[in-house]
PDB file of C-alpha atoms in Angstrom:
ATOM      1  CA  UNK A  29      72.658  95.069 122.586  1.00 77.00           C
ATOM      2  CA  UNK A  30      73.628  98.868 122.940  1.00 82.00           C
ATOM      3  CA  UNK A  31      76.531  98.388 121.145  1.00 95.00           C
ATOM      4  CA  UNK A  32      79.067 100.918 121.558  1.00 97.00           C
ATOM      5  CA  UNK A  33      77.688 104.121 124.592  1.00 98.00           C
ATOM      6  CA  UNK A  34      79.728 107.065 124.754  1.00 98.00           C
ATOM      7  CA  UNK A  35      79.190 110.186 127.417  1.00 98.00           C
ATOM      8  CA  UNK A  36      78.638 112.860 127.523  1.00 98.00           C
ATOM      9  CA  UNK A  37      77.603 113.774 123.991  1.00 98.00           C
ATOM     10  CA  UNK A  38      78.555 117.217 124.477  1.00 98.00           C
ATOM     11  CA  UNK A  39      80.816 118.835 126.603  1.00 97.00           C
ATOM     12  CA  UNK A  40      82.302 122.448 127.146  1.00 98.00           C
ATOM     13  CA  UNK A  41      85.440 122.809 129.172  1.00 98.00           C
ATOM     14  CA  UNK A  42      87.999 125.673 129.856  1.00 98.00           C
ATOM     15  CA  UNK A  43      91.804 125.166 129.340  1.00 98.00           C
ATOM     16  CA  UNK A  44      93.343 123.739 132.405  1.00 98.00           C
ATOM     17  CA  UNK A  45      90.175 121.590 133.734  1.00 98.00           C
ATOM     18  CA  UNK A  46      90.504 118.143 133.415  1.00 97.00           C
ATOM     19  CA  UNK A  47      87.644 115.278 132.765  1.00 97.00           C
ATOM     20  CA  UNK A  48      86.687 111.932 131.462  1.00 98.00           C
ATOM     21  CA  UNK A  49      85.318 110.927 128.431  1.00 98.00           C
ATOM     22  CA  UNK A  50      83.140 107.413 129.232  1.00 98.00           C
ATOM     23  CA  UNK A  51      82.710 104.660 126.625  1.00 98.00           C
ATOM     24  CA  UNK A  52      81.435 101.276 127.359  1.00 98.00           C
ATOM     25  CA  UNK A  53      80.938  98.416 124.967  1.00 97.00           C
ATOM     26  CA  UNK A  54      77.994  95.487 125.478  1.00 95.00           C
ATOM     27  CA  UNK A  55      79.061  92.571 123.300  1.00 95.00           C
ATOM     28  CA  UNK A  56      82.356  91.143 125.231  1.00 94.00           C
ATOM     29  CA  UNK A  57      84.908  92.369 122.387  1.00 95.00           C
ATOM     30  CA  UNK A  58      88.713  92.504 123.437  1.00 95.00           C
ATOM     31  CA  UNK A  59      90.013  95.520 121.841  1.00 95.00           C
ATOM     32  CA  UNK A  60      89.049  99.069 122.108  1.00 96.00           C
ATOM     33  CA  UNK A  61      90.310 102.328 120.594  1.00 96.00           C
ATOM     34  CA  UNK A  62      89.907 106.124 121.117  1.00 97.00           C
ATOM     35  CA  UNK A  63      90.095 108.102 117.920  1.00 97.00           C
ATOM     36  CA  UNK A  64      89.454 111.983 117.748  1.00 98.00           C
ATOM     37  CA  UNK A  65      88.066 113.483 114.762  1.00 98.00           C
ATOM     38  CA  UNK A  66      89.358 117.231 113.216  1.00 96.00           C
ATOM     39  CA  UNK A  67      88.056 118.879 110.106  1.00 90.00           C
ATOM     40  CA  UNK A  68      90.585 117.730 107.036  1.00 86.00           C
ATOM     41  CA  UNK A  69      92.723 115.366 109.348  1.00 87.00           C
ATOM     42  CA  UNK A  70      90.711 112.275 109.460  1.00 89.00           C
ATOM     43  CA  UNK A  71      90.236 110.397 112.288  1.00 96.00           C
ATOM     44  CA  UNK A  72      93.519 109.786 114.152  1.00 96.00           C
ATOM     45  CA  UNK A  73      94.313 107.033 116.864  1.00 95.00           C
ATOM     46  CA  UNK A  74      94.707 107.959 120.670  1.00 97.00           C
ATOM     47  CA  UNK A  75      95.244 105.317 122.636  1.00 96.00           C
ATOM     48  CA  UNK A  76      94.147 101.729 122.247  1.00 95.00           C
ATOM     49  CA  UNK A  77      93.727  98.253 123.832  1.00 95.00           C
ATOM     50  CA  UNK A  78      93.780  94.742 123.076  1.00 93.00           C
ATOM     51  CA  UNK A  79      92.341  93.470 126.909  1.00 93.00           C
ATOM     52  CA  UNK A  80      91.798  94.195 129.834  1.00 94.00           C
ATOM     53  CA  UNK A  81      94.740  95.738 131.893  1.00 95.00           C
ATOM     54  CA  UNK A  82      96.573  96.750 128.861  1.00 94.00           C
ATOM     55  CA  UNK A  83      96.912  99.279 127.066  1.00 95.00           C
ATOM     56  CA  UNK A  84      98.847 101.189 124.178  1.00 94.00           C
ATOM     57  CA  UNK A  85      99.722 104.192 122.844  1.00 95.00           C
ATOM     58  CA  UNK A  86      98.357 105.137 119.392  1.00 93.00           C
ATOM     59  CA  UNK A  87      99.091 108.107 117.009  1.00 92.00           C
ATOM     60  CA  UNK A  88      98.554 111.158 119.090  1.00 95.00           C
ATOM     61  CA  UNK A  89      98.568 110.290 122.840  1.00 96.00           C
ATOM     62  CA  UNK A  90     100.110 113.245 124.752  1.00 96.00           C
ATOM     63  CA  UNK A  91      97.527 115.036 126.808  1.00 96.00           C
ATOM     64  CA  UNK A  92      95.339 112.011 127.373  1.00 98.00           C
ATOM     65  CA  UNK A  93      95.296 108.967 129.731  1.00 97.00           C
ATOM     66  CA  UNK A  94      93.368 105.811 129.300  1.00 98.00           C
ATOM     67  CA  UNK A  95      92.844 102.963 131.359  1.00 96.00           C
ATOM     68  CA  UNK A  96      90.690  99.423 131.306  1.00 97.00           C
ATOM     69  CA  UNK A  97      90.029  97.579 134.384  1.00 97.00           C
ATOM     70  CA  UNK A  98      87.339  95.349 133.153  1.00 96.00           C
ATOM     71  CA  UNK A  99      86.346  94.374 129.403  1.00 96.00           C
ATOM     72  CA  UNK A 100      83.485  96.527 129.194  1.00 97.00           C
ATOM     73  CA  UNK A 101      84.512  99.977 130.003  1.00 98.00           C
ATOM     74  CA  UNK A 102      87.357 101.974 128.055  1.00 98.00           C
ATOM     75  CA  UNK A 103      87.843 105.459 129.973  1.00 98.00           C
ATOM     76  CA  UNK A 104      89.464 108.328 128.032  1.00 98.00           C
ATOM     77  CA  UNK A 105      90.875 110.986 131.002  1.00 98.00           C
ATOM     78  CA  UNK A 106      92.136 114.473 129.561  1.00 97.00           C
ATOM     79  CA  UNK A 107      94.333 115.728 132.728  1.00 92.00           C
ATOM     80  CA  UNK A 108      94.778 119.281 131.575  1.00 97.00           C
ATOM     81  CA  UNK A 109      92.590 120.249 128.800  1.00 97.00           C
ATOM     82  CA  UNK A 110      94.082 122.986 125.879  1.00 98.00           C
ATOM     83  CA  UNK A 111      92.076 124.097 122.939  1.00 98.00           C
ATOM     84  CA  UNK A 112      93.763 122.483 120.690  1.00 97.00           C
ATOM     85  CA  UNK A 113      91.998 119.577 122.418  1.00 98.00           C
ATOM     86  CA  UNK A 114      88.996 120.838 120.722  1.00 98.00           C
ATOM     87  CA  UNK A 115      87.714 118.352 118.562  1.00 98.00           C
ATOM     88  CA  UNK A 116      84.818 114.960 118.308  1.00 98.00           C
ATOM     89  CA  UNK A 117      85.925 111.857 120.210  1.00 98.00           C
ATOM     90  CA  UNK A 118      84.615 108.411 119.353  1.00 98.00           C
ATOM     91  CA  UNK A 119      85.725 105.154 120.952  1.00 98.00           C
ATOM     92  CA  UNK A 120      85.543 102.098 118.688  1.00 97.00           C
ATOM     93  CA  UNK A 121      85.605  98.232 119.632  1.00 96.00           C
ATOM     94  CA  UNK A 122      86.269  94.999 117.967  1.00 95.00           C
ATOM     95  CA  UNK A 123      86.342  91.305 118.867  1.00 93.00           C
ATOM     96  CA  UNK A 124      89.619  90.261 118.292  1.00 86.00           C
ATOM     97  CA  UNK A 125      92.387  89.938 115.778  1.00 81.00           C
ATOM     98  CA  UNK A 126      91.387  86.833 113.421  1.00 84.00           C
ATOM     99  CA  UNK A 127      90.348  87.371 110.197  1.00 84.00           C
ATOM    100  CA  UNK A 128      86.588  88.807 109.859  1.00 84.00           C
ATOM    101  CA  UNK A 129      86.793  89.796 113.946  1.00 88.00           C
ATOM    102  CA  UNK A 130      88.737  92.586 113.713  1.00 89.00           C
ATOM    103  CA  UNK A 131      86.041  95.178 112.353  1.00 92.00           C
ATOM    104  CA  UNK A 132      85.676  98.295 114.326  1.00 94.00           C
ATOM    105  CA  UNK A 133      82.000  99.448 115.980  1.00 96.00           C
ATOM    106  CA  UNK A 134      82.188 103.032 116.359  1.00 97.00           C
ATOM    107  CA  UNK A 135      80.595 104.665 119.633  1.00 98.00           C
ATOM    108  CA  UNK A 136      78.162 108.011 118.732  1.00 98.00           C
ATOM    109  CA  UNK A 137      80.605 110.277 119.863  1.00 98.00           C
ATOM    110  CA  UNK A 138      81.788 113.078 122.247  1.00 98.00           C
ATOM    111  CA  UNK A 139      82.029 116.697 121.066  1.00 98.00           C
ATOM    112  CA  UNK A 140      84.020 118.405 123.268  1.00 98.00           C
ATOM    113  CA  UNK A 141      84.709 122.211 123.093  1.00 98.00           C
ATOM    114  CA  UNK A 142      87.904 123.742 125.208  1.00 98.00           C
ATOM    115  CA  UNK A 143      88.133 128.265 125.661  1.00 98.00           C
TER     116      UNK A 143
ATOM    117  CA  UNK B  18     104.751 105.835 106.404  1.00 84.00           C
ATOM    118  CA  UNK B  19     101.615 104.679 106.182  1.00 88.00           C
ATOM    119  CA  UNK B  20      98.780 106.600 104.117  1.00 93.00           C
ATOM    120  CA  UNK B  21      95.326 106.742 102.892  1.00 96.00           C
ATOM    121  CA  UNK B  22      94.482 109.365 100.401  1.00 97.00           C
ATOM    122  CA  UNK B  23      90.580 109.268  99.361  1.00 98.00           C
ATOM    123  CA  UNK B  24      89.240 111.387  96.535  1.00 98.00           C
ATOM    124  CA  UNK B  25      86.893 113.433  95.709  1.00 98.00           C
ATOM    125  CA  UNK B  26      87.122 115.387  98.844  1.00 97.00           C
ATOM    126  CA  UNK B  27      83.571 115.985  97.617  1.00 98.00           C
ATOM    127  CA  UNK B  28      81.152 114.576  94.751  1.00 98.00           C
ATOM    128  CA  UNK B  29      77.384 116.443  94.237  1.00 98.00           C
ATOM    129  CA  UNK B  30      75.472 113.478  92.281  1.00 98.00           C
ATOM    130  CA  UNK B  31      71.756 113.682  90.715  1.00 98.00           C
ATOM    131  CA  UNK B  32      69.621 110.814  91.796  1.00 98.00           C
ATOM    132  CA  UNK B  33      70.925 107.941  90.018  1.00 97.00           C
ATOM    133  CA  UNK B  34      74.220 108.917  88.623  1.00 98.00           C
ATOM    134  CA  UNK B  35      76.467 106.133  89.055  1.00 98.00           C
ATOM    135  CA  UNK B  36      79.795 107.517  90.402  1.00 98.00           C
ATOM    136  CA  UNK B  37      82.889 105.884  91.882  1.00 98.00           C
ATOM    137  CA  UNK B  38      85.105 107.002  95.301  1.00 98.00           C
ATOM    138  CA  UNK B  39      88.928 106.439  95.071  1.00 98.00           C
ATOM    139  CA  UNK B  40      90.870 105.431  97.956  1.00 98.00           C
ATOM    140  CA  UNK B  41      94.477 104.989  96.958  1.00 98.00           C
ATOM    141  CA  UNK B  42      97.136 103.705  99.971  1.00 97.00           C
ATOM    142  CA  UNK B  43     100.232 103.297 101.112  1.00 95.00           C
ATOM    143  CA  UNK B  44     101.188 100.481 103.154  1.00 90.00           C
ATOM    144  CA  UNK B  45     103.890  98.436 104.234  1.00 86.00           C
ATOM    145  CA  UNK B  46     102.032  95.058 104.350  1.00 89.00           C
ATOM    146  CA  UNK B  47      97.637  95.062 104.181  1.00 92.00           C
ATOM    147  CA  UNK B  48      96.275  92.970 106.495  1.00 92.00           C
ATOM    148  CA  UNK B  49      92.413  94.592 105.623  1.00 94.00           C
ATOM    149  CA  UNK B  50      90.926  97.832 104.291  1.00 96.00           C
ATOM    150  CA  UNK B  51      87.558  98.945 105.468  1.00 97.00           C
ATOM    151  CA  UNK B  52      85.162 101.084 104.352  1.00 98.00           C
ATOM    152  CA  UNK B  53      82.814 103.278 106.345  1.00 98.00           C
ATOM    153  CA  UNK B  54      79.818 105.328 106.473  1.00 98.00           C
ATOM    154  CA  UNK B  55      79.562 108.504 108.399  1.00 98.00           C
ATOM    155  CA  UNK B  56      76.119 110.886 108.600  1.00 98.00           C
ATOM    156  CA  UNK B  57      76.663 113.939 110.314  1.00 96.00           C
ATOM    157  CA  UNK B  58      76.520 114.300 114.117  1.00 95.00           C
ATOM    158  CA  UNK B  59      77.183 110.373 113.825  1.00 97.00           C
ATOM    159  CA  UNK B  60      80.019 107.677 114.254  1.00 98.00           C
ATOM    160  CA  UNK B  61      81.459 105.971 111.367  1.00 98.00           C
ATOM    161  CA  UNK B  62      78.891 102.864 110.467  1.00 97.00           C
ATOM    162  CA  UNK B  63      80.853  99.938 108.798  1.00 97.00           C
ATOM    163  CA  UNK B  64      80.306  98.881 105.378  1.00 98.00           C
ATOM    164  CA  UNK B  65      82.861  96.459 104.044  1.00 96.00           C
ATOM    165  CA  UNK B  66      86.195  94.712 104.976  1.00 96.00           C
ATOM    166  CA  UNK B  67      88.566  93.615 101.493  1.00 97.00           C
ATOM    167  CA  UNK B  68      91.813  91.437 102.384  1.00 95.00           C
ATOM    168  CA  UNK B  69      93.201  90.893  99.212  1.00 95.00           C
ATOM    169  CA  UNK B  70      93.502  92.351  95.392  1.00 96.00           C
ATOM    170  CA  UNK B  71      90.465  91.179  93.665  1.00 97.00           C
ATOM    171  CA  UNK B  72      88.437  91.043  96.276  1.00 97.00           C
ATOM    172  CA  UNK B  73      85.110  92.461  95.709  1.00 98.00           C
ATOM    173  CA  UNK B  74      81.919  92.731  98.110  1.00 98.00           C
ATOM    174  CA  UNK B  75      78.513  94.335  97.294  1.00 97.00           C
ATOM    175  CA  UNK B  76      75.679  95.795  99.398  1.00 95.00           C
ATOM    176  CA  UNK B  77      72.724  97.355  97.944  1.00 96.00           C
ATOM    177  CA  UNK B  78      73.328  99.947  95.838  1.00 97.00           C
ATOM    178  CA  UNK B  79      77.219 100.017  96.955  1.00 98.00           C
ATOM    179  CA  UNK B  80      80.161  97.619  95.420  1.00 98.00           C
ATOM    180  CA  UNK B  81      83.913  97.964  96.783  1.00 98.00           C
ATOM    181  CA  UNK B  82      86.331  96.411  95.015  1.00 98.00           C
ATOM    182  CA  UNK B  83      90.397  95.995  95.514  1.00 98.00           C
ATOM    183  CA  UNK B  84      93.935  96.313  93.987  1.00 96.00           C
ATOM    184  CA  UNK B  85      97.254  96.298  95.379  1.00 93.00           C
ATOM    185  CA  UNK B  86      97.275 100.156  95.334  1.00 95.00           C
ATOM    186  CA  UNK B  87      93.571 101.319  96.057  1.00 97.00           C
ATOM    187  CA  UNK B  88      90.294 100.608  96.788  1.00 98.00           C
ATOM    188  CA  UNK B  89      86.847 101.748  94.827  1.00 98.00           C
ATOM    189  CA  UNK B  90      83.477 102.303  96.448  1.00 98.00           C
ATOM    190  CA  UNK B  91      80.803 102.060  93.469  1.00 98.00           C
ATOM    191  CA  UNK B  92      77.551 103.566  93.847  1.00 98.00           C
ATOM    192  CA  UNK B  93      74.850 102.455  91.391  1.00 98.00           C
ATOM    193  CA  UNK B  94      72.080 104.544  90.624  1.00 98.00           C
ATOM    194  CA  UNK B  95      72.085 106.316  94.342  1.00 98.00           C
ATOM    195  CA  UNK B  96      69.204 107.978  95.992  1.00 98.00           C
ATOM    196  CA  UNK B  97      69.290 110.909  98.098  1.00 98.00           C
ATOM    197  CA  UNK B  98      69.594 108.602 101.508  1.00 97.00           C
ATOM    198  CA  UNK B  99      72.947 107.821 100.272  1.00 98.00           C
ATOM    199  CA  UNK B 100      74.436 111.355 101.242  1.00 98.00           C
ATOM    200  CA  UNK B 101      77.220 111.030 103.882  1.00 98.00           C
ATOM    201  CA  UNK B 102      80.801 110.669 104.423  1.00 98.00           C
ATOM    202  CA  UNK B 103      82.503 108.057 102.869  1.00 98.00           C
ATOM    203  CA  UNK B 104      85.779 107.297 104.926  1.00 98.00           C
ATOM    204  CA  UNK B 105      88.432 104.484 103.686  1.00 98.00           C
ATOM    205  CA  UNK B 106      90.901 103.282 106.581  1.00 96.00           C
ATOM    206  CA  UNK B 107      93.798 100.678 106.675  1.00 95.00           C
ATOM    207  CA  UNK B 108      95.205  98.312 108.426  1.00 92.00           C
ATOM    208  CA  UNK B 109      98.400  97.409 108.434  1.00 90.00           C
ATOM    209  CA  UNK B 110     100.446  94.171 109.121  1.00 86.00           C
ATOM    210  CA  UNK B 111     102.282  94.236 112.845  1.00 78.00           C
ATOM    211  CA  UNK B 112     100.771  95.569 116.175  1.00 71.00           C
ATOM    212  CA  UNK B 113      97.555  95.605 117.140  1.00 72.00           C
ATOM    213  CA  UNK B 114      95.056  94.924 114.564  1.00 69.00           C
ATOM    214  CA  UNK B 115      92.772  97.493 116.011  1.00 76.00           C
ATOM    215  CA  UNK B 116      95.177 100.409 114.826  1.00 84.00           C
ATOM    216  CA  UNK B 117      93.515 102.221 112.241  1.00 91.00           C
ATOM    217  CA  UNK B 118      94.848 104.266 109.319  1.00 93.00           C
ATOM    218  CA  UNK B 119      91.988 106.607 107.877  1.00 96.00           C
ATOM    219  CA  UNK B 120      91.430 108.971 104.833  1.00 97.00           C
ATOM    220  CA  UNK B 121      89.829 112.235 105.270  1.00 97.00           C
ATOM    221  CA  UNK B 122      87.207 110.880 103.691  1.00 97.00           C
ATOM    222  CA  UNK B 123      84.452 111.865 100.251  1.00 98.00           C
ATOM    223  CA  UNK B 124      81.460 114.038 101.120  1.00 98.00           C
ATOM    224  CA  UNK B 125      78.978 112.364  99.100  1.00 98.00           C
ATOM    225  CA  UNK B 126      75.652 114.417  97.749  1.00 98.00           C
ATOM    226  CA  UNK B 127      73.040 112.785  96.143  1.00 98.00           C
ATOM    227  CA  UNK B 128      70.048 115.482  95.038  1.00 97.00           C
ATOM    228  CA  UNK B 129      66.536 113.942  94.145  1.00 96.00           C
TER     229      UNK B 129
END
């Protein structure tokens, strides 16, 4: 198994453009999560989802837009990009919600730079 | 609201100097809290899940333990290879289970 694939690794974009961040997932788990990652902030929810055709809203959602059409794949779509956007993106993924299924696989990661 | 404060921010450790990390929460209801490894350039690699106070689990040279207010990663006699980020995270009864509360995390350096 690959586990957790994020692309691109590293990306540089200027404010206004918009793109997608990929992340797929190999081992059939339900729920998936975008997080980003800031210097003395932590890593901080984006959007999240527990299936298949639905999704959620997590901590800090404005300026992003996520879909999931199938299990595997958990596209993260910035539709204007502003430096403050500026930060490391990793997607996570679990089985499910019992006890001892819920643990998070992180992804490697997206650094994405915004001028 | 709900919190995770870890501390040190940072700990510089000679090879095998037992040390401790503290990661103290705040938390309506705990349905887990999970510890993670991070090197740099990398994503978070998991360690351990705890459910409830008491709880301990051990790997290696690493032993996290529980109470109803915090969490401890112990390291025992580390080696360099143990450098990273340390990062604590949460999570809380109600919604999703894959919601996430993280620390900032301990910068851990271990010098040979």
């Amino acid at each position: 198994n690959a586990g957790v694939t994020q692309t691109p690794k590293f990306q540089v974009l200027k404010t206004g453009q918009s793109m997608t961040l990929q992340c797929a997932q190999d081992m059939n788990h339900e729920y998936m999560s975008w997080y980003r990652q800031d210097p003395g902030m932590g890593l901080r929810l984006i959007h999240y989802s527990v299936g298949a055709g639905i999704t959620d809203q997590g901590e800090v959602p404005n300026g992003y837009n996520v879909s999931r059409s199938t299990t595997e794949d958990f596209p993260l779509r910035l539709l204007s990009a502003a430096p403050s956007q500026t930060s490391v993106y990793f997607c996570a993924s679990s089985f499910g919600k019992a006890k001892g299924q819920e643990t998070q696989y992180f992804g490697p990661g997206t650094r994405l730079l915004v001028l | 609201e709900d919190q995770v404060t870890q501390s040190p921010e940072a700990l510089r450790l000679q090879e095998g100097e037992s040390s401790s990390l503290n990661c103290s929460y705040t938390v309506s209801g705990l349905r887990g809290l999970f510890w993670y490894r991070q090197d740099p350039g990398k994503g978070p690699e998991f360690l351990f899940t705890l459910y409830s106070a008491g709880e301990e689990k051990e790997k290696e040279r690493l032993k996290a333990t529980l109470t109803k207010k915090e969490s401890f990663l112990h390291i025992t006699a580390p080696k360099p290879e143990d450098s990273a980020t340390y990062l604590c995270a949460v999570q809380p009864y109600g919604g999703a289970t894959n919601k996430l509360i993280f620390g900032t995390g301990t910068l851990l350096a271990v010098q040979p």
